[in-house]
Amino acid sequence: MSVQDSIPASPRSGDAGRTPPTLVVGATGRVGGRVARLLLSRGERVRILARHGRNVDDLVASGAEPVVGDLTDPASLVAACDGAGAVIVTANAARPAGSDTSAAVDDLGVGALVDASVRAGTRRFIHVSADVARIDSPIEFLRAKAAAELHLSRSVLAFTILAPDMFMESWLPRIVLGPLEAGEPVHLVRGAPPRAFVSEVDVAAIAVAALEAPWTVNELLPVGGPDVLTWDQVVDECARLRGRAIDVTWLTRAEADALPSSRLAMLSLPGRTPPGSMRVTADRLGIRLATVADFLSRRE
């Protein structure tokens, strides 16, 4: 019998007198998995929400307490939050599939998780959102993120909303490294603002550190890396590391907006915070931030 087959539908009994666990929602993803492992490495109790059939054997072997549930199943969230001291949610539907739309997961799902946390008397709630999230965004995913932020900010929870700039692990391969490895030109959008690209590792560390930092309570905190770079500067750094010029095809914003995918259209979206000020959160929490050069060097 696999570990998955033994996951309870509700938290384990016998918790009286024990330190309440931190519930991590999104632990099977990259940022959430890092959050869970970091908490476990510190000797913290960690509860992870997992859909039936998801492989969580590694996290369970490391000490995580699994419970079956889903952001689109409000009843399962009530059970998952029961007895939790804190909740950290990193799950999202940035790449929607089937019924897992941004509206269902990032808006209604996170909203249901907030409500379940209130009902359970949860002490802290950390939500990883995005700096470009806006209620009036042309992109549904970002509208849903902003709606969840609003729902959380109106609750009675002691919340922290983290609003990271673009993740270097996601966006640099998607826009620059992937086309290069495929022998294709890099497509960029003219006039796209510079970004404070940030590592998933650092955002996970900031989420964990924020749990015990009183000054982060009831705040929306922008999070960015130490560099503020335009996309063509990223391409220049890749070219330097590879020792050759890189072919770039420039698009107007209108051309990017007309593409079936929102990927390139997102490059032009303005953030809520000047990129140069986005490292303040990490500095205050004592987190050493990875640079874009660090990331690109590891990829070469």
mmCIF file of N, CA, C and O in Angstrom, residues 24 26-27 29-41 59 169 199-205 208:
data_model
loop_
_atom_site.group_PDB
_atom_site.id
_atom_site.type_symbol
_atom_site.label_atom_id
_atom_site.label_comp_id
_atom_site.label_asym_id
_atom_site.label_seq_id
_atom_site.Cartn_x
_atom_site.Cartn_y
_atom_site.Cartn_z
ATOM 1 N N VAL A 24 0.235 23.666 4.548
ATOM 2 C CA VAL A 24 0.776 24.175 3.290
ATOM 3 C C VAL A 24 -0.130 23.703 2.155
ATOM 4 O O VAL A 24 -0.295 22.500 1.940
ATOM 5 N N GLY A 26 -0.503 23.669 -1.691
ATOM 6 C CA GLY A 26 0.355 23.835 -2.862
ATOM 7 C C GLY A 26 1.688 23.132 -2.690
ATOM 8 O O GLY A 26 2.638 23.383 -3.436
ATOM 9 N N ALA A 27 1.764 22.220 -1.717
ATOM 10 C CA ALA A 27 3.032 21.554 -1.410
ATOM 11 C C ALA A 27 3.512 20.631 -2.513
ATOM 12 O O ALA A 27 4.693 20.260 -2.537
ATOM 13 N N GLY A 29 3.590 21.602 -5.546
ATOM 14 C CA GLY A 29 4.190 22.507 -6.512
ATOM 15 C C GLY A 29 5.592 22.896 -6.100
ATOM 16 O O GLY A 29 6.085 22.490 -5.039
ATOM 17 N N ARG A 30 6.236 23.708 -6.901
ATOM 18 C CA ARG A 30 7.646 24.011 -6.658
ATOM 19 C C ARG A 30 7.838 24.939 -5.464
ATOM 20 O O ARG A 30 8.668 24.662 -4.591
ATOM 21 N N VAL A 31 7.091 26.031 -5.399
ATOM 22 C CA VAL A 31 7.262 26.949 -4.275
ATOM 23 C C VAL A 31 6.727 26.320 -2.996
ATOM 24 O O VAL A 31 7.383 26.332 -1.949
ATOM 25 N N GLY A 32 5.525 25.736 -3.074
ATOM 26 C CA GLY A 32 4.947 25.112 -1.889
ATOM 27 C C GLY A 32 5.769 23.949 -1.371
ATOM 28 O O GLY A 32 5.883 23.747 -0.160
ATOM 29 N N GLY A 33 6.354 23.175 -2.283
ATOM 30 C CA GLY A 33 7.219 22.083 -1.850
ATOM 31 C C GLY A 33 8.429 22.595 -1.099
ATOM 32 O O GLY A 33 8.853 22.002 -0.099
ATOM 33 N N ARG A 34 8.982 23.701 -1.572
ATOM 34 C CA ARG A 34 10.126 24.292 -0.871
ATOM 35 C C ARG A 34 9.711 24.813 0.496
ATOM 36 O O ARG A 34 10.461 24.694 1.476
ATOM 37 N N VAL A 35 8.515 25.410 0.576
ATOM 38 C CA VAL A 35 8.017 25.889 1.862
ATOM 39 C C VAL A 35 7.891 24.725 2.846
ATOM 40 O O VAL A 35 8.357 24.803 3.994
ATOM 41 N N ALA A 36 7.273 23.642 2.403
ATOM 42 C CA ALA A 36 7.072 22.493 3.281
ATOM 43 C C ALA A 36 8.406 21.909 3.751
ATOM 44 O O ALA A 36 8.583 21.617 4.946
ATOM 45 N N ARG A 37 9.346 21.766 2.836
ATOM 46 C CA ARG A 37 10.641 21.178 3.211
ATOM 47 C C ARG A 37 11.429 22.097 4.146
ATOM 48 O O ARG A 37 12.123 21.617 5.050
ATOM 49 N N LEU A 38 11.315 23.380 3.938
ATOM 50 C CA LEU A 38 12.014 24.311 4.807
ATOM 51 C C LEU A 38 11.444 24.263 6.221
ATOM 52 O O LEU A 38 12.195 24.233 7.203
ATOM 53 N N LEU A 39 10.128 24.236 6.333
ATOM 54 C CA LEU A 39 9.506 24.114 7.653
ATOM 55 C C LEU A 39 9.907 22.808 8.331
ATOM 56 O O LEU A 39 10.226 22.782 9.528
ATOM 57 N N LEU A 40 9.901 21.712 7.576
ATOM 58 C CA LEU A 40 10.278 20.413 8.141
ATOM 59 C C LEU A 40 11.735 20.414 8.592
ATOM 60 O O LEU A 40 12.072 19.829 9.634
ATOM 61 N N SER A 41 12.603 21.072 7.839
ATOM 62 C CA SER A 41 14.019 21.120 8.204
ATOM 63 C C SER A 41 14.245 21.886 9.507
ATOM 64 O O SER A 41 15.257 21.693 10.177
ATOM 65 N N LEU A 59 7.507 13.894 0.848
ATOM 66 C CA LEU A 59 7.197 14.838 1.926
ATOM 67 C C LEU A 59 6.745 14.102 3.185
ATOM 68 O O LEU A 59 7.125 14.470 4.295
ATOM 69 N N GLU A 169 12.899 31.137 -12.282
ATOM 70 C CA GLU A 169 12.855 29.737 -12.690
ATOM 71 C C GLU A 169 11.761 29.462 -13.716
ATOM 72 O O GLU A 169 11.843 28.486 -14.479
ATOM 73 N N SER A 199 13.901 34.467 -7.176
ATOM 74 C CA SER A 199 13.975 33.009 -7.156
ATOM 75 C C SER A 199 12.849 32.414 -6.318
ATOM 76 O O SER A 199 12.467 32.946 -5.271
ATOM 77 N N GLU A 200 12.321 31.282 -6.761
ATOM 78 C CA GLU A 200 11.332 30.539 -5.981
ATOM 79 C C GLU A 200 11.882 30.162 -4.606
ATOM 80 O O GLU A 200 11.145 30.163 -3.616
ATOM 81 N N VAL A 201 13.162 29.849 -4.561
ATOM 82 C CA VAL A 201 13.805 29.490 -3.288
ATOM 83 C C VAL A 201 13.680 30.642 -2.299
ATOM 84 O O VAL A 201 13.357 30.443 -1.117
ATOM 85 N N ASP A 202 13.913 31.847 -2.767
ATOM 86 C CA ASP A 202 13.878 33.013 -1.887
ATOM 87 C C ASP A 202 12.457 33.352 -1.452
ATOM 88 O O ASP A 202 12.222 33.744 -0.300
ATOM 89 N N VAL A 203 11.494 33.204 -2.354
ATOM 90 C CA VAL A 203 10.106 33.475 -1.985
ATOM 91 C C VAL A 203 9.637 32.479 -0.930
ATOM 92 O O VAL A 203 8.937 32.845 0.024
ATOM 93 N N ALA A 204 10.024 31.217 -1.071
ATOM 94 C CA ALA A 204 9.677 30.220 -0.058
ATOM 95 C C ALA A 204 10.285 30.591 1.291
ATOM 96 O O ALA A 204 9.615 30.502 2.336
ATOM 97 N N ALA A 205 11.538 31.021 1.294
ATOM 98 C CA ALA A 205 12.194 31.412 2.545
ATOM 99 C C ALA A 205 11.513 32.618 3.165
ATOM 100 O O ALA A 205 11.357 32.697 4.399
ATOM 101 N N VAL A 208 8.182 31.597 4.882
ATOM 102 C CA VAL A 208 8.407 30.953 6.174
ATOM 103 C C VAL A 208 8.843 31.981 7.219
ATOM 104 O O VAL A 208 8.344 31.988 8.347
#
